[in-house]
PDB file of C-alpha atoms in Angstrom:
ATOM      1  CA  VAL A   1     -58.527  61.663 -62.841  1.00  0.00           C
ATOM      2  CA  GLN A   2     -55.281  62.588 -61.182  1.00  0.00           C
ATOM      3  CA  LEU A   3     -54.414  62.709 -57.519  1.00  0.00           C
ATOM      4  CA  GLN A   4     -51.249  64.248 -56.153  1.00  0.00           C
ATOM      5  CA  ALA A   5     -50.222  63.973 -52.526  1.00  0.00           C
ATOM      6  CA  SER A   6     -47.783  66.479 -51.100  1.00  0.00           C
ATOM      7  CA  GLY A   7     -46.586  67.920 -47.831  1.00  0.00           C
ATOM      8  CA  GLY A   8     -44.439  65.116 -46.567  1.00  0.00           C
ATOM      9  CA  GLY A   9     -41.076  65.603 -44.967  1.00  0.00           C
ATOM     10  CA  LEU A  10     -38.809  64.869 -42.055  1.00  0.00           C
ATOM     11  CA  VAL A  11     -40.099  65.693 -38.597  1.00  0.00           C
ATOM     12  CA  GLN A  12     -39.143  64.819 -35.057  1.00  0.00           C
ATOM     13  CA  ALA A  13     -41.349  62.659 -32.917  1.00  0.00           C
ATOM     14  CA  GLY A  14     -44.122  64.745 -31.411  1.00  0.00           C
ATOM     15  CA  GLY A  15     -44.154  67.077 -34.380  1.00  0.00           C
ATOM     16  CA  SER A  16     -46.845  67.777 -36.940  1.00  0.00           C
ATOM     17  CA  LEU A  17     -47.303  67.711 -40.685  1.00  0.00           C
ATOM     18  CA  ARG A  18     -50.206  68.451 -42.963  1.00  0.00           C
ATOM     19  CA  LEU A  19     -50.503  66.467 -46.143  1.00  0.00           C
ATOM     20  CA  SER A  20     -52.532  67.630 -49.088  1.00  0.00           C
ATOM     21  CA  CYS A  21     -54.111  65.635 -51.871  1.00  0.00           C
ATOM     22  CA  ALA A  22     -54.977  67.699 -54.900  1.00  0.00           C
ATOM     23  CA  ALA A  23     -57.411  66.159 -57.322  1.00  0.00           C
ATOM     24  CA  SER A  24     -58.420  66.929 -60.830  1.00  0.00           C
ATOM     25  CA  GLU A  25     -62.017  67.415 -61.910  1.00  0.00           C
ATOM     26  CA  ARG A  26     -64.550  66.957 -59.096  1.00  0.00           C
ATOM     27  CA  THR A  27     -63.023  63.868 -57.587  1.00  0.00           C
ATOM     28  CA  VAL A  28     -63.055  65.169 -54.032  1.00  0.00           C
ATOM     29  CA  SER A  29     -66.706  66.181 -53.980  1.00  0.00           C
ATOM     30  CA  ASN A  30     -67.901  63.071 -55.811  1.00  0.00           C
ATOM     31  CA  ASN A  31     -66.061  60.395 -53.849  1.00  0.00           C
ATOM     32  CA  VAL A  32     -65.023  59.092 -50.511  1.00  0.00           C
ATOM     33  CA  MET A  33     -61.414  60.167 -50.146  1.00  0.00           C
ATOM     34  CA  GLY A  34     -59.001  57.943 -48.299  1.00  0.00           C
ATOM     35  CA  TRP A  35     -55.468  58.143 -47.017  1.00  0.00           C
ATOM     36  CA  PHE A  36     -53.190  55.136 -46.918  1.00  0.00           C
ATOM     37  CA  ARG A  37     -49.575  54.553 -46.053  1.00  0.00           C
ATOM     38  CA  GLN A  38     -46.921  52.022 -46.831  1.00  0.00           C
ATOM     39  CA  ALA A  39     -43.767  51.487 -44.853  1.00  0.00           C
ATOM     40  CA  PRO A  40     -40.768  49.655 -46.322  1.00  0.00           C
ATOM     41  CA  GLY A  41     -41.373  45.936 -46.437  1.00  0.00           C
ATOM     42  CA  LYS A  42     -44.965  46.274 -45.312  1.00  0.00           C
ATOM     43  CA  GLU A  43     -48.311  46.206 -47.016  1.00  0.00           C
ATOM     44  CA  ARG A  44     -50.210  49.353 -47.764  1.00  0.00           C
ATOM     45  CA  GLU A  45     -52.559  50.130 -44.893  1.00  0.00           C
ATOM     46  CA  PHE A  46     -55.604  52.273 -44.354  1.00  0.00           C
ATOM     47  CA  VAL A  47     -55.078  55.475 -42.390  1.00  0.00           C
ATOM     48  CA  GLY A  48     -58.442  57.153 -42.649  1.00  0.00           C
ATOM     49  CA  ALA A  49     -61.157  58.395 -44.955  1.00  0.00           C
ATOM     50  CA  ILE A  50     -63.701  61.150 -45.283  1.00  0.00           C
ATOM     51  CA  GLY A  51     -67.143  60.749 -46.766  1.00  0.00           C
ATOM     52  CA  TRP A  52     -69.426  63.041 -48.673  1.00  0.00           C
ATOM     53  CA  HIS A  53     -70.981  64.481 -45.538  1.00  0.00           C
ATOM     54  CA  GLY A  54     -67.711  65.036 -43.769  1.00  0.00           C
ATOM     55  CA  ASN A  55     -67.966  61.824 -41.795  1.00  0.00           C
ATOM     56  CA  THR A  56     -64.594  60.336 -41.041  1.00  0.00           C
ATOM     57  CA  ARG A  57     -63.086  57.027 -40.163  1.00  0.00           C
ATOM     58  CA  TYR A  58     -59.577  56.264 -38.877  1.00  0.00           C
ATOM     59  CA  ARG A  59     -57.414  53.326 -38.013  1.00  0.00           C
ATOM     60  CA  ASP A  60     -57.085  52.913 -34.274  1.00  0.00           C
ATOM     61  CA  SER A  61     -53.407  53.837 -34.084  1.00  0.00           C
ATOM     62  CA  VAL A  62     -54.002  57.356 -35.446  1.00  0.00           C
ATOM     63  CA  LYS A  63     -57.262  58.218 -33.716  1.00  0.00           C
ATOM     64  CA  GLY A  64     -56.939  61.428 -31.771  1.00  0.00           C
ATOM     65  CA  ARG A  65     -53.753  62.364 -33.620  1.00  0.00           C
ATOM     66  CA  PHE A  66     -54.753  62.542 -37.289  1.00  0.00           C
ATOM     67  CA  THR A  67     -57.588  64.534 -38.815  1.00  0.00           C
ATOM     68  CA  ILE A  68     -58.894  64.386 -42.361  1.00  0.00           C
ATOM     69  CA  SER A  69     -60.701  67.316 -43.927  1.00  0.00           C
ATOM     70  CA  ARG A  70     -61.786  68.285 -47.387  1.00  0.00           C
ATOM     71  CA  ASP A  71     -62.191  71.465 -49.392  1.00  0.00           C
ATOM     72  CA  ASN A  72     -64.477  70.690 -52.302  1.00  0.00           C
ATOM     73  CA  ALA A  73     -63.976  74.105 -53.851  1.00  0.00           C
ATOM     74  CA  LYS A  74     -60.253  73.449 -54.081  1.00  0.00           C
ATOM     75  CA  ASN A  75     -60.647  69.770 -54.954  1.00  0.00           C
ATOM     76  CA  THR A  76     -58.273  69.020 -52.110  1.00  0.00           C
ATOM     77  CA  VAL A  77     -58.240  66.675 -49.145  1.00  0.00           C
ATOM     78  CA  TYR A  78     -55.993  67.166 -46.155  1.00  0.00           C
ATOM     79  CA  LEU A  79     -54.448  64.920 -43.559  1.00  0.00           C
ATOM     80  CA  GLN A  80     -53.392  66.789 -40.458  1.00  0.00           C
ATOM     81  CA  MET A  81     -50.981  64.675 -38.470  1.00  0.00           C
ATOM     82  CA  ASN A  82     -50.121  65.665 -34.919  1.00  0.00           C
ATOM     83  CA  ASN A  83     -48.000  64.027 -32.267  1.00  0.00           C
ATOM     84  CA  LEU A  84     -46.201  62.014 -34.900  1.00  0.00           C
ATOM     85  CA  LYS A  85     -44.415  58.841 -33.920  1.00  0.00           C
ATOM     86  CA  PRO A  86     -41.541  56.977 -35.589  1.00  0.00           C
ATOM     87  CA  GLU A  87     -43.977  54.210 -36.512  1.00  0.00           C
ATOM     88  CA  ASP A  88     -45.873  56.710 -38.658  1.00  0.00           C
ATOM     89  CA  THR A  89     -42.930  56.754 -41.052  1.00  0.00           C
ATOM     90  CA  ALA A  90     -44.167  55.689 -44.478  1.00  0.00           C
ATOM     91  CA  VAL A  91     -45.088  56.844 -47.929  1.00  0.00           C
ATOM     92  CA  TYR A  92     -48.573  58.313 -47.736  1.00  0.00           C
ATOM     93  CA  PHE A  93     -51.066  58.006 -50.566  1.00  0.00           C
ATOM     94  CA  CYS A  94     -54.506  59.354 -51.261  1.00  0.00           C
ATOM     95  CA  ALA A  95     -57.177  57.596 -53.252  1.00  0.00           C
ATOM     96  CA  ALA A  96     -60.848  57.786 -54.125  1.00  0.00           C
ATOM     97  CA  SER A  97     -63.638  55.321 -53.553  1.00  0.00           C
ATOM     98  CA  SER A  98     -67.377  55.126 -54.045  1.00  0.00           C
ATOM     99  CA  VAL A  99     -67.848  53.618 -50.597  1.00  0.00           C
ATOM    100  CA  MET A 100     -66.659  54.392 -47.084  1.00  0.00           C
ATOM    101  CA  THR A 101     -64.319  51.500 -46.486  1.00  0.00           C
ATOM    102  CA  SER A 102     -60.871  50.673 -45.214  1.00  0.00           C
ATOM    103  CA  SER A 103     -60.316  48.114 -47.941  1.00  0.00           C
ATOM    104  CA  THR A 104     -57.507  49.049 -50.281  1.00  0.00           C
ATOM    105  CA  ARG A 105     -59.174  47.100 -53.069  1.00  0.00           C
ATOM    106  CA  SER A 106     -62.165  49.427 -53.066  1.00  0.00           C
ATOM    107  CA  TYR A 107     -60.100  52.484 -53.854  1.00  0.00           C
ATOM    108  CA  TYR A 108     -59.134  53.694 -57.280  1.00  0.00           C
ATOM    109  CA  HIS A 109     -57.470  56.716 -58.791  1.00  0.00           C
ATOM    110  CA  TRP A 110     -54.390  56.314 -56.647  1.00  0.00           C
ATOM    111  CA  GLY A 111     -52.078  59.262 -56.559  1.00  0.00           C
ATOM    112  CA  GLN A 112     -48.348  59.409 -56.165  1.00  0.00           C
ATOM    113  CA  GLY A 113     -47.314  59.238 -52.563  1.00  0.00           C
ATOM    114  CA  THR A 114     -45.409  61.585 -50.346  1.00  0.00           C
ATOM    115  CA  GLN A 115     -42.751  60.453 -47.905  1.00  0.00           C
ATOM    116  CA  VAL A 116     -43.196  61.093 -44.207  1.00  0.00           C
ATOM    117  CA  THR A 117     -40.256  60.355 -41.958  1.00  0.00           C
ATOM    118  CA  VAL A 118     -40.484  60.709 -38.202  1.00  0.00           C
ATOM    119  CA  SER A 119     -37.240  60.635 -36.273  1.00  0.00           C
ATOM    120  CA  SER A 120     -37.042  59.556 -32.663  1.00  0.00           C
TER     121      SER A 120
END
């Protein structure tokens, strides 16, 4: 199984980006798909996840700003990020899990990350 995150870039505070996570096989339809991020010198942290039925879960700091969606036909998961803040700057990763959880340890099939930089 391969996961590839893309769509990162440099954006001003208040701007938007949409990240994509393309998966091989049927990873997206068969798993909970999560988004994580890691800023320099910090631990990887949970951003949000989407379950099989489209149910979602987010960390408090991104609620109301970030939205996760999935397209099973395209084996792709998206992270729409609006009203970006400098503290959102990080490398963003996608991963798969068999459970809806925020625990990094429960996720597998980590993909390569994509850099998001938000300037003030």
